[in-house]
Amino acid sequence: MSLPPLAARLSGLQSSAIRDLLKLTSRGDIISLAGGLPDEQLMPQEKIAAAADAALARRSRLQYTESAGWIPLREVLAARESARLGRTVPLGEVFVTHGSQQALSLLAEVLLDPGALVLVEDPAYVGALQVYRAAGARIVAVPLDADGMRVDVVEQLLARGERPAVVHTVSNFHNPRGVTMSPERRRRLAELAVAHGFWVVEDDPYGELWFERPSPDPVATYAPNVIRLSSASKTLAPTLRVGWMVAPESVCRAVELLKQGADLCGSALTQQIAADLLADTDWFTAHVDSVRAVYGERAKALVAAVRGRFGDRVVSTDAAGGMFVWVDFTDGTDTSALLPRAIEQGVAYVPGAAFAVGAGHENSLRLSFVTSDTTTLTEAIERLGRAADGRPQSRS
């Protein structure tokens, strides 16, 4: 007996290559530079436990909460986002979601009709590609360079008559490319959004993880039709599943209607935990400073190892923040073909083709530096070098 068919929109969707790779590299003998997972050793376990105990002292924390998020958390976020954006962010413009990925998914339903045009960066954040493909959007790639999204290419597309509904950008320490959009391009993108009437979704989970200088002012500083997403996953812990959106109230109310149909509301318990930690500004500042220091040291070690081992065979980003280094092979190395040999040597990464909007990036790869110490990162690049050199396995 055959089962009834599934919805047609699933036909073009594929599982994330990165999530599939994480299953493959879960063995203890493999150094994984593949996953974008924050280091659990740096997560404030005791502080989270204390906040959980305080929350559980009240039975009301076991109850449903508002669909838009627990009000005290939204108040904390409104204060933080007001400081970030240089304006007063009203409570009605702050919406809490089950991680920022849920915000992205709900926004796609609110902002896009099937066939609507979405501009994304290439290489792209794969979570965004999954969302926009599921929404039936027409996706057009905009290249990146060292200053982030090529806004001049956006202008060229507009001049040719393209009319995007949404432009999506990971503006700070891009996943996977590692670059940050320049202040000039941020202002210009905001100007274009106002002039041509499209939305910008500014996806910013990494903005607080800068190593040498703070991230530039958000794109949302410059225009009202920029929707800003962020998350506690990279600074506190992914298990809290606390993300948020700053958007015009009309967008927040539309998202609220859809969220009620998806999960009614988030967890009052984890939202109170997040509120307690984020509201303790002195502690949170010191905590993020310590995370930055560790990640910054690891980023420098990884970049130095890559450049020392491969020389002019590669060009890599400098990793001024965030979690990733992007490496381009200049000698034609196919990183998808290289991956099985790398795993045999005991190291894993994500091939660049996994982030391509269409084809491309066959000679590139993404490395994450956050979950291993500097000695382990150096060993990982030595293993990768042996794989790229075609040398026999020599690890113990």
mmCIF file of C-alpha atoms in Angstrom:
data_model
loop_
_atom_site.group_PDB
_atom_site.id
_atom_site.type_symbol
_atom_site.label_atom_id
_atom_site.label_comp_id
_atom_site.label_asym_id
_atom_site.label_seq_id
_atom_site.Cartn_x
_atom_site.Cartn_y
_atom_site.Cartn_z
ATOM 1 C CA MET A 1 0.000 0.000 0.000
ATOM 2 C CA SER A 2 1.499 3.355 -1.031
ATOM 3 C CA LEU A 3 1.263 6.436 1.143
ATOM 4 C CA PRO A 4 -0.340 9.685 -0.023
ATOM 5 C CA PRO A 5 2.066 12.130 -1.650
ATOM 6 C CA LEU A 6 3.885 14.898 0.198
ATOM 7 C CA ALA A 7 3.642 18.560 -0.742
ATOM 8 C CA ALA A 8 5.206 19.494 -4.083
ATOM 9 C CA ARG A 9 7.359 22.219 -2.504
ATOM 10 C CA LEU A 10 9.514 19.528 -0.882
ATOM 11 C CA SER A 11 10.710 18.224 -4.239
ATOM 12 C CA GLY A 12 13.570 20.707 -4.556
ATOM 13 C CA LEU A 13 14.770 20.592 -0.953
ATOM 14 C CA GLN A 14 17.830 18.757 0.284
ATOM 15 C CA SER A 15 19.233 18.126 3.722
ATOM 16 C CA SER A 16 22.004 20.492 4.761
ATOM 17 C CA ALA A 17 25.329 19.060 3.627
ATOM 18 C CA ILE A 18 26.857 20.438 6.808
ATOM 19 C CA ARG A 19 24.453 18.602 9.122
ATOM 20 C CA ASP A 20 25.028 15.420 7.160
ATOM 21 C CA LEU A 21 28.783 15.905 7.463
ATOM 22 C CA LEU A 22 28.524 16.339 11.235
ATOM 23 C CA LYS A 23 27.047 12.847 11.482
ATOM 24 C CA LEU A 24 30.009 11.479 9.525
ATOM 25 C CA THR A 25 32.618 13.246 11.624
ATOM 26 C CA SER A 26 31.310 12.373 15.084
ATOM 27 C CA ARG A 27 34.098 9.818 15.549
ATOM 28 C CA GLY A 28 36.560 10.725 18.276
ATOM 29 C CA ASP A 29 39.616 10.212 16.063
ATOM 30 C CA ILE A 30 38.592 12.986 13.645
ATOM 31 C CA ILE A 31 39.367 16.637 14.298
ATOM 32 C CA SER A 32 36.301 18.388 12.960
ATOM 33 C CA LEU A 33 36.685 21.875 11.579
ATOM 34 C CA ALA A 34 33.328 21.449 9.873
ATOM 35 C CA GLY A 35 30.587 22.443 12.283
ATOM 36 C CA GLY A 36 29.664 25.963 13.291
ATOM 37 C CA LEU A 37 29.211 24.909 16.910
ATOM 38 C CA PRO A 38 30.320 27.202 19.746
ATOM 39 C CA ASP A 39 32.721 25.699 22.277
ATOM 40 C CA GLU A 40 30.657 24.125 25.052
ATOM 41 C CA GLN A 41 33.570 24.546 27.460
ATOM 42 C CA LEU A 42 33.056 28.319 27.241
ATOM 43 C CA MET A 43 29.310 28.178 27.864
ATOM 44 C CA PRO A 44 28.360 29.547 31.318
ATOM 45 C CA GLN A 45 26.937 26.315 32.712
ATOM 46 C CA GLU A 46 26.886 27.378 36.370
ATOM 47 C CA LYS A 47 25.361 30.770 35.594
ATOM 48 C CA ILE A 48 22.669 29.119 33.452
ATOM 49 C CA ALA A 49 21.960 26.589 36.205
ATOM 50 C CA ALA A 50 21.558 29.347 38.796
ATOM 51 C CA ALA A 51 19.194 31.271 36.518
ATOM 52 C CA ALA A 52 17.206 28.072 35.897
ATOM 53 C CA ASP A 53 16.898 27.461 39.628
ATOM 54 C CA ALA A 54 15.636 31.004 40.126
ATOM 55 C CA ALA A 55 13.099 30.595 37.335
ATOM 56 C CA LEU A 56 11.844 27.268 38.625
ATOM 57 C CA ALA A 57 11.135 28.838 42.015
ATOM 58 C CA ARG A 58 7.987 30.242 40.398
ATOM 59 C CA ARG A 59 5.326 27.949 38.998
ATOM 60 C CA SER A 60 4.322 30.637 36.513
ATOM 61 C CA ARG A 61 7.528 29.913 34.609
ATOM 62 C CA LEU A 62 6.078 26.510 33.732
ATOM 63 C CA GLN A 63 3.149 28.145 31.941
ATOM 64 C CA TYR A 64 2.660 29.344 28.359
ATOM 65 C CA THR A 65 4.007 32.805 27.618
ATOM 66 C CA GLU A 66 3.207 35.484 25.032
ATOM 67 C CA SER A 67 3.669 34.511 21.383
ATOM 68 C CA ALA A 68 5.942 37.516 20.884
ATOM 69 C CA GLY A 69 8.129 36.435 23.772
ATOM 70 C CA TRP A 70 8.320 36.818 27.542
ATOM 71 C CA ILE A 71 7.930 40.539 28.172
ATOM 72 C CA PRO A 72 10.881 40.969 30.588
ATOM 73 C CA LEU A 73 13.191 39.384 27.994
ATOM 74 C CA ARG A 74 11.826 41.645 25.272
ATOM 75 C CA GLU A 75 12.482 44.625 27.538
ATOM 76 C CA VAL A 76 16.096 43.554 28.025
ATOM 77 C CA LEU A 77 16.503 43.024 24.283
ATOM 78 C CA ALA A 78 14.884 46.363 23.467
ATOM 79 C CA ALA A 79 17.415 48.117 25.699
ATOM 80 C CA ARG A 80 20.332 46.239 24.148
ATOM 81 C CA GLU A 81 19.156 46.834 20.585
ATOM 82 C CA SER A 82 18.494 50.520 21.327
ATOM 83 C CA ALA A 83 22.138 50.893 22.311
ATOM 84 C CA ARG A 84 23.258 48.979 19.220
ATOM 85 C CA LEU A 85 21.103 50.941 16.770
ATOM 86 C CA GLY A 86 21.481 54.374 18.345
ATOM 87 C CA ARG A 87 17.717 54.909 18.654
ATOM 88 C CA THR A 88 14.940 53.890 21.015
ATOM 89 C CA VAL A 89 13.589 50.497 19.967
ATOM 90 C CA PRO A 90 9.981 50.153 21.173
ATOM 91 C CA LEU A 91 8.901 46.910 22.793
ATOM 92 C CA GLY A 92 6.492 46.295 19.926
ATOM 93 C CA GLU A 93 9.426 46.067 17.499
ATOM 94 C CA VAL A 94 11.112 43.206 19.392
ATOM 95 C CA PHE A 95 9.968 39.644 18.763
ATOM 96 C CA VAL A 96 11.500 36.545 20.381
ATOM 97 C CA THR A 97 11.750 33.332 18.357
ATOM 98 C CA HIS A 98 12.958 29.761 18.784
ATOM 99 C CA GLY A 99 16.451 30.644 17.614
ATOM 100 C CA SER A 100 16.972 33.207 14.861
ATOM 101 C CA GLN A 101 16.474 30.474 12.260
ATOM 102 C CA GLN A 102 12.779 30.376 13.171
ATOM 103 C CA ALA A 103 12.601 34.126 12.654
ATOM 104 C CA LEU A 104 14.064 33.665 9.180
ATOM 105 C CA SER A 105 11.561 30.939 8.373
ATOM 106 C CA LEU A 106 8.556 32.923 9.600
ATOM 107 C CA LEU A 107 9.745 36.047 7.793
ATOM 108 C CA ALA A 108 9.907 34.128 4.527
ATOM 109 C CA GLU A 109 6.217 33.348 4.904
ATOM 110 C CA VAL A 110 5.382 36.948 5.792
ATOM 111 C CA LEU A 111 7.462 38.722 3.147
ATOM 112 C CA LEU A 112 7.496 36.355 0.162
ATOM 113 C CA ASP A 113 4.937 35.079 -2.298
ATOM 114 C CA PRO A 114 5.920 32.080 -4.454
ATOM 115 C CA GLY A 115 8.221 33.240 -7.222
ATOM 116 C CA ALA A 116 9.301 36.413 -5.412
ATOM 117 C CA LEU A 117 12.911 37.441 -5.946
ATOM 118 C CA VAL A 118 15.396 37.096 -3.090
ATOM 119 C CA LEU A 119 18.997 38.253 -3.386
ATOM 120 C CA VAL A 120 21.471 36.280 -1.278
ATOM 121 C CA GLU A 121 25.222 36.381 -0.882
ATOM 122 C CA ASP A 122 27.313 33.780 -2.702
ATOM 123 C CA PRO A 123 28.699 31.739 -1.031
ATOM 124 C CA ALA A 124 25.516 31.671 1.025
ATOM 125 C CA TYR A 125 24.402 30.774 4.506
ATOM 126 C CA VAL A 126 22.821 27.394 3.840
ATOM 127 C CA GLY A 127 20.060 27.888 6.407
ATOM 128 C CA ALA A 128 18.844 30.881 4.412
ATOM 129 C CA LEU A 129 18.946 28.921 1.166
ATOM 130 C CA GLN A 130 16.820 26.171 2.707
ATOM 131 C CA VAL A 131 14.251 28.703 3.926
ATOM 132 C CA TYR A 132 13.974 30.615 0.655
ATOM 133 C CA ARG A 133 13.830 27.486 -1.447
ATOM 134 C CA ALA A 134 11.040 26.111 0.754
ATOM 135 C CA ALA A 135 9.177 29.397 0.261
ATOM 136 C CA GLY A 136 9.332 28.953 -3.520
ATOM 137 C CA ALA A 137 11.391 32.100 -4.005
ATOM 138 C CA ARG A 138 13.472 32.879 -7.076
ATOM 139 C CA ILE A 139 17.006 33.167 -5.705
ATOM 140 C CA VAL A 140 19.696 35.277 -7.353
ATOM 141 C CA ALA A 141 23.279 35.273 -6.066
ATOM 142 C CA VAL A 142 25.291 38.399 -5.288
ATOM 143 C CA PRO A 143 29.054 37.850 -4.949
ATOM 144 C CA LEU A 144 31.121 38.750 -1.899
ATOM 145 C CA ASP A 145 34.560 40.277 -1.636
ATOM 146 C CA ALA A 146 36.716 41.410 1.280
ATOM 147 C CA ASP A 147 34.204 44.200 2.075
ATOM 148 C CA GLY A 148 31.158 41.965 2.110
ATOM 149 C CA MET A 149 28.212 41.894 -0.249
ATOM 150 C CA ARG A 150 28.907 43.529 -3.622
ATOM 151 C CA VAL A 151 26.257 46.220 -3.334
ATOM 152 C CA ASP A 152 27.311 47.526 -6.761
ATOM 153 C CA VAL A 153 26.030 44.234 -8.183
ATOM 154 C CA VAL A 154 22.718 44.810 -6.402
ATOM 155 C CA GLU A 155 22.587 48.208 -8.123
ATOM 156 C CA GLN A 156 23.278 46.577 -11.486
ATOM 157 C CA LEU A 157 20.435 44.103 -10.952
ATOM 158 C CA LEU A 158 18.081 46.930 -10.053
ATOM 159 C CA ALA A 159 19.159 48.871 -13.131
ATOM 160 C CA ARG A 160 18.297 45.839 -15.270
ATOM 161 C CA GLY A 161 14.779 45.852 -13.887
ATOM 162 C CA GLU A 162 15.035 43.201 -11.188
ATOM 163 C CA ARG A 163 12.769 43.942 -8.235
ATOM 164 C CA PRO A 164 13.736 41.932 -5.145
ATOM 165 C CA ALA A 165 11.280 41.454 -2.331
ATOM 166 C CA VAL A 166 14.131 40.650 0.084
ATOM 167 C CA VAL A 167 17.890 41.064 0.187
ATOM 168 C CA HIS A 168 19.464 38.751 2.758
ATOM 169 C CA THR A 169 22.865 39.487 4.268
ATOM 170 C CA VAL A 170 25.024 38.063 7.032
ATOM 171 C CA SER A 171 26.671 41.419 7.540
ATOM 172 C CA ASN A 172 29.207 40.591 10.271
ATOM 173 C CA PHE A 173 31.835 37.825 9.991
ATOM 174 C CA HIS A 174 29.906 36.124 7.264
ATOM 175 C CA ASN A 175 29.022 32.448 7.403
ATOM 176 C CA PRO A 176 30.778 30.922 5.498
ATOM 177 C CA ARG A 177 32.994 33.609 3.919
ATOM 178 C CA GLY A 178 34.181 35.252 7.159
ATOM 179 C CA VAL A 179 34.092 38.828 5.789
ATOM 180 C CA THR A 180 32.285 41.896 7.151
ATOM 181 C CA MET A 181 30.310 44.378 5.091
ATOM 182 C CA SER A 182 31.931 47.815 5.050
ATOM 183 C CA PRO A 183 30.086 50.805 6.569
ATOM 184 C CA GLU A 184 29.854 52.447 3.138
ATOM 185 C CA ARG A 185 28.143 49.425 1.630
ATOM 186 C CA ARG A 186 25.760 49.179 4.598
ATOM 187 C CA ARG A 187 24.602 52.745 4.065
ATOM 188 C CA ARG A 188 24.256 52.245 0.315
ATOM 189 C CA LEU A 189 22.258 49.021 0.703
ATOM 190 C CA ALA A 190 19.888 50.793 3.085
ATOM 191 C CA GLU A 191 19.493 53.668 0.601
ATOM 192 C CA LEU A 192 18.660 51.238 -2.192
ATOM 193 C CA ALA A 193 16.134 49.432 0.016
ATOM 194 C CA VAL A 194 14.284 52.687 0.658
ATOM 195 C CA ALA A 195 14.499 53.894 -2.933
ATOM 196 C CA HIS A 196 13.325 50.622 -4.490
ATOM 197 C CA GLY A 197 10.984 49.382 -1.774
ATOM 198 C CA PHE A 198 12.516 46.056 -0.773
ATOM 199 C CA TRP A 199 13.223 44.499 2.612
ATOM 200 C CA VAL A 200 16.713 43.803 3.912
ATOM 201 C CA VAL A 201 17.042 40.886 6.322
ATOM 202 C CA GLU A 202 20.218 41.513 8.289
ATOM 203 C CA ASP A 203 21.189 38.190 9.863
ATOM 204 C CA ASP A 204 23.647 38.931 12.680
ATOM 205 C CA PRO A 205 24.424 35.997 14.994
ATOM 206 C CA TYR A 206 28.170 36.778 15.122
ATOM 207 C CA GLY A 207 28.294 40.558 15.554
ATOM 208 C CA GLU A 208 29.425 40.464 19.180
ATOM 209 C CA LEU A 209 32.255 38.018 18.446
ATOM 210 C CA TRP A 210 34.743 40.602 17.178
ATOM 211 C CA PHE A 211 38.419 40.178 18.050
ATOM 212 C CA GLU A 212 40.172 43.505 17.476
ATOM 213 C CA ARG A 213 37.527 46.169 16.834
ATOM 214 C CA PRO A 214 33.738 46.267 17.267
ATOM 215 C CA SER A 215 31.496 45.464 14.335
ATOM 216 C CA PRO A 216 30.264 48.440 12.268
ATOM 217 C CA ASP A 217 26.852 49.956 12.873
ATOM 218 C CA PRO A 218 24.141 47.568 11.659
ATOM 219 C CA VAL A 219 22.465 48.093 8.302
ATOM 220 C CA ALA A 220 19.299 48.551 10.370
ATOM 221 C CA THR A 221 20.769 51.821 11.655
ATOM 222 C CA TYR A 222 20.176 53.435 8.280
ATOM 223 C CA ALA A 223 16.664 52.457 7.151
ATOM 224 C CA PRO A 224 13.293 51.404 8.600
ATOM 225 C CA ASN A 225 12.805 48.521 6.171
ATOM 226 C CA VAL A 226 15.804 46.560 7.488
ATOM 227 C CA ILE A 227 14.844 43.614 9.707
ATOM 228 C CA ARG A 228 17.568 42.657 12.131
ATOM 229 C CA LEU A 229 17.997 39.107 13.474
ATOM 230 C CA SER A 230 20.256 37.969 16.285
ATOM 231 C CA SER A 231 20.635 35.170 18.781
ATOM 232 C CA ALA A 232 21.944 34.075 22.171
ATOM 233 C CA SER A 233 23.227 30.800 20.718
ATOM 234 C CA LYS A 234 26.753 31.982 19.949
ATOM 235 C CA THR A 235 27.300 34.028 23.128
ATOM 236 C CA LEU A 236 25.407 31.987 25.760
ATOM 237 C CA ALA A 237 24.284 28.534 24.618
ATOM 238 C CA PRO A 238 22.373 27.059 21.664
ATOM 239 C CA THR A 239 20.245 24.918 23.986
ATOM 240 C CA LEU A 240 18.349 28.013 25.169
ATOM 241 C CA ARG A 241 16.975 28.415 21.616
ATOM 242 C CA VAL A 242 16.547 32.149 22.112
ATOM 243 C CA GLY A 243 16.689 34.309 19.031
ATOM 244 C CA TRP A 244 15.086 37.641 18.292
ATOM 245 C CA MET A 245 13.999 39.980 15.573
ATOM 246 C CA VAL A 246 13.876 43.776 15.479
ATOM 247 C CA ALA A 247 11.348 44.862 12.855
ATOM 248 C CA PRO A 248 8.494 47.304 12.270
ATOM 249 C CA GLU A 249 5.463 46.474 14.389
ATOM 250 C CA SER A 250 3.433 45.500 11.325
ATOM 251 C CA VAL A 251 5.999 42.794 10.520
ATOM 252 C CA CYS A 252 6.119 41.599 14.128
ATOM 253 C CA ARG A 253 2.322 41.269 14.264
ATOM 254 C CA ALA A 254 2.286 39.298 11.006
ATOM 255 C CA VAL A 255 5.038 37.007 12.318
ATOM 256 C CA GLU A 256 3.045 36.589 15.530
ATOM 257 C CA LEU A 257 0.057 35.242 13.613
ATOM 258 C CA LEU A 258 2.223 32.611 11.938
ATOM 259 C CA LYS A 259 4.091 31.701 15.113
ATOM 260 C CA GLN A 260 0.801 31.023 16.857
ATOM 261 C CA GLY A 261 0.132 28.427 14.189
ATOM 262 C CA ALA A 262 3.645 26.977 14.396
ATOM 263 C CA ASP A 263 4.262 26.559 18.141
ATOM 264 C CA LEU A 264 1.961 29.029 19.976
ATOM 265 C CA CYS A 265 4.896 30.491 21.912
ATOM 266 C CA GLY A 266 8.427 29.874 23.085
ATOM 267 C CA SER A 267 9.645 28.628 26.454
ATOM 268 C CA ALA A 268 9.091 30.986 29.377
ATOM 269 C CA LEU A 269 11.762 29.024 31.237
ATOM 270 C CA THR A 270 14.608 29.442 28.771
ATOM 271 C CA GLN A 271 13.554 32.997 27.990
ATOM 272 C CA GLN A 272 13.784 33.912 31.663
ATOM 273 C CA ILE A 273 17.233 32.315 31.846
ATOM 274 C CA ALA A 274 18.363 34.367 28.863
ATOM 275 C CA ALA A 275 16.827 37.531 30.315
ATOM 276 C CA ASP A 276 18.624 37.065 33.638
ATOM 277 C CA LEU A 277 21.997 36.588 31.945
ATOM 278 C CA LEU A 278 21.632 39.377 29.392
ATOM 279 C CA ALA A 279 20.366 41.800 32.028
ATOM 280 C CA ASP A 280 23.485 41.234 34.141
ATOM 281 C CA THR A 281 25.446 43.556 31.892
ATOM 282 C CA ASP A 282 28.742 43.555 33.805
ATOM 283 C CA TRP A 283 28.825 39.770 33.930
ATOM 284 C CA PHE A 284 27.717 39.373 30.299
ATOM 285 C CA THR A 285 30.316 41.852 29.050
ATOM 286 C CA ALA A 286 33.079 40.013 30.905
ATOM 287 C CA HIS A 287 31.801 36.659 29.636
ATOM 288 C CA VAL A 288 31.749 37.747 25.989
ATOM 289 C CA ASP A 289 35.182 39.349 26.396
ATOM 290 C CA SER A 290 36.574 35.999 27.558
ATOM 291 C CA VAL A 291 34.956 34.168 24.657
ATOM 292 C CA ARG A 292 36.387 36.718 22.212
ATOM 293 C CA ALA A 293 39.867 36.295 23.671
ATOM 294 C CA VAL A 294 39.824 32.512 23.300
ATOM 295 C CA TYR A 295 38.277 32.517 19.827
ATOM 296 C CA GLY A 296 40.629 35.263 18.664
ATOM 297 C CA GLU A 297 43.683 33.265 19.726
ATOM 298 C CA ARG A 298 42.357 30.184 17.948
ATOM 299 C CA ALA A 299 41.548 32.136 14.796
ATOM 300 C CA LYS A 300 45.099 33.476 14.573
ATOM 301 C CA ALA A 301 46.525 30.002 15.147
ATOM 302 C CA LEU A 302 44.384 28.469 12.420
ATOM 303 C CA VAL A 303 45.134 31.170 9.848
ATOM 304 C CA ALA A 304 48.857 30.967 10.629
ATOM 305 C CA ALA A 305 48.797 27.185 10.285
ATOM 306 C CA VAL A 306 46.935 27.330 6.956
ATOM 307 C CA ARG A 307 49.282 29.912 5.469
ATOM 308 C CA GLY A 308 52.374 28.247 6.883
ATOM 309 C CA ARG A 309 51.444 24.782 5.632
ATOM 310 C CA PHE A 310 50.058 25.673 2.202
ATOM 311 C CA GLY A 311 51.851 28.898 1.282
ATOM 312 C CA ASP A 312 50.781 30.341 -2.058
ATOM 313 C CA ARG A 313 48.628 27.289 -2.788
ATOM 314 C CA VAL A 314 45.842 29.043 -0.888
ATOM 315 C CA VAL A 315 44.318 32.406 -0.081
ATOM 316 C CA SER A 316 42.467 32.642 3.237
ATOM 317 C CA THR A 317 40.488 35.205 5.201
ATOM 318 C CA ASP A 318 42.025 36.771 8.292
ATOM 319 C CA ALA A 319 39.175 35.910 10.714
ATOM 320 C CA ALA A 320 38.674 39.261 12.442
ATOM 321 C CA GLY A 321 35.719 37.789 14.304
ATOM 322 C CA GLY A 322 32.992 35.175 14.186
ATOM 323 C CA MET A 323 33.698 31.472 13.854
ATOM 324 C CA PHE A 324 34.986 30.713 10.357
ATOM 325 C CA VAL A 325 37.919 30.922 7.969
ATOM 326 C CA TRP A 326 37.335 30.629 4.221
ATOM 327 C CA VAL A 327 40.143 29.111 2.167
ATOM 328 C CA ASP A 328 40.503 29.269 -1.633
ATOM 329 C CA PHE A 329 42.949 26.868 -3.289
ATOM 330 C CA THR A 330 44.798 28.589 -6.121
ATOM 331 C CA ASP A 331 46.099 25.359 -7.668
ATOM 332 C CA GLY A 332 42.755 23.896 -8.753
ATOM 333 C CA THR A 333 42.288 21.538 -5.796
ATOM 334 C CA ASP A 334 38.717 20.192 -5.765
ATOM 335 C CA THR A 335 37.759 20.302 -2.090
ATOM 336 C CA SER A 336 34.833 17.905 -2.454
ATOM 337 C CA ALA A 337 37.170 15.304 -3.961
ATOM 338 C CA LEU A 338 39.730 16.067 -1.260
ATOM 339 C CA LEU A 339 37.319 15.529 1.634
ATOM 340 C CA PRO A 340 37.404 11.685 1.727
ATOM 341 C CA ARG A 341 41.204 11.767 1.845
ATOM 342 C CA ALA A 342 41.080 14.379 4.589
ATOM 343 C CA ILE A 343 38.744 12.217 6.659
ATOM 344 C CA GLU A 344 41.129 9.281 6.191
ATOM 345 C CA GLN A 345 43.838 11.546 7.626
ATOM 346 C CA GLY A 346 41.559 12.429 10.547
ATOM 347 C CA VAL A 347 40.333 15.935 9.745
ATOM 348 C CA ALA A 348 37.048 17.271 8.386
ATOM 349 C CA TYR A 349 35.876 20.547 6.851
ATOM 350 C CA VAL A 350 32.983 21.737 4.707
ATOM 351 C CA PRO A 351 33.659 21.957 0.942
ATOM 352 C CA GLY A 352 32.868 25.313 -0.566
ATOM 353 C CA ALA A 353 30.385 23.791 -3.018
ATOM 354 C CA ALA A 354 28.025 23.173 -0.080
ATOM 355 C CA PHE A 355 27.478 26.947 0.109
ATOM 356 C CA ALA A 356 27.039 27.616 -3.602
ATOM 357 C CA VAL A 357 23.727 29.083 -4.710
ATOM 358 C CA GLY A 358 24.098 27.183 -7.965
ATOM 359 C CA ALA A 359 27.463 25.819 -9.025
ATOM 360 C CA GLY A 360 30.823 27.105 -7.925
ATOM 361 C CA HIS A 361 33.303 27.287 -5.054
ATOM 362 C CA GLU A 362 34.690 23.858 -5.956
ATOM 363 C CA ASN A 363 38.189 24.994 -4.975
ATOM 364 C CA SER A 364 37.186 26.464 -1.610
ATOM 365 C CA LEU A 365 36.446 25.224 1.888
ATOM 366 C CA ARG A 366 35.180 26.517 5.222
ATOM 367 C CA LEU A 367 37.032 25.875 8.469
ATOM 368 C CA SER A 368 35.669 26.513 11.964
ATOM 369 C CA PHE A 369 38.252 27.359 14.618
ATOM 370 C CA VAL A 370 36.117 27.670 17.755
ATOM 371 C CA THR A 371 35.914 24.148 19.192
ATOM 372 C CA SER A 372 39.596 23.126 19.250
ATOM 373 C CA ASP A 373 42.629 24.526 21.068
ATOM 374 C CA THR A 374 45.552 25.984 19.153
ATOM 375 C CA THR A 375 47.658 22.795 19.284
ATOM 376 C CA THR A 376 44.786 20.726 17.916
ATOM 377 C CA LEU A 377 44.120 23.260 15.166
ATOM 378 C CA THR A 378 47.745 23.125 14.071
ATOM 379 C CA GLU A 379 47.607 19.322 13.968
ATOM 380 C CA ALA A 380 44.365 19.483 11.985
ATOM 381 C CA ILE A 381 45.980 21.619 9.284
ATOM 382 C CA GLU A 382 48.981 19.275 9.140
ATOM 383 C CA ARG A 383 46.568 16.400 8.519
ATOM 384 C CA LEU A 384 44.816 18.444 5.851
ATOM 385 C CA GLY A 385 48.173 19.161 4.264
ATOM 386 C CA ARG A 386 49.021 15.467 4.089
ATOM 387 C CA ALA A 387 45.657 14.800 2.458
ATOM 388 C CA ALA A 388 46.195 17.586 -0.075
ATOM 389 C CA ASP A 389 49.705 16.335 -0.803
ATOM 390 C CA GLY A 390 48.359 12.840 -1.413
ATOM 391 C CA ARG A 391 50.620 11.356 1.266
ATOM 392 C CA PRO A 392 49.750 8.062 3.012
ATOM 393 C CA GLN A 393 47.983 8.138 6.349
ATOM 394 C CA SER A 394 50.541 8.652 9.118
ATOM 395 C CA ARG A 395 48.561 9.532 12.221
ATOM 396 C CA SER A 396 48.520 7.147 15.157
#
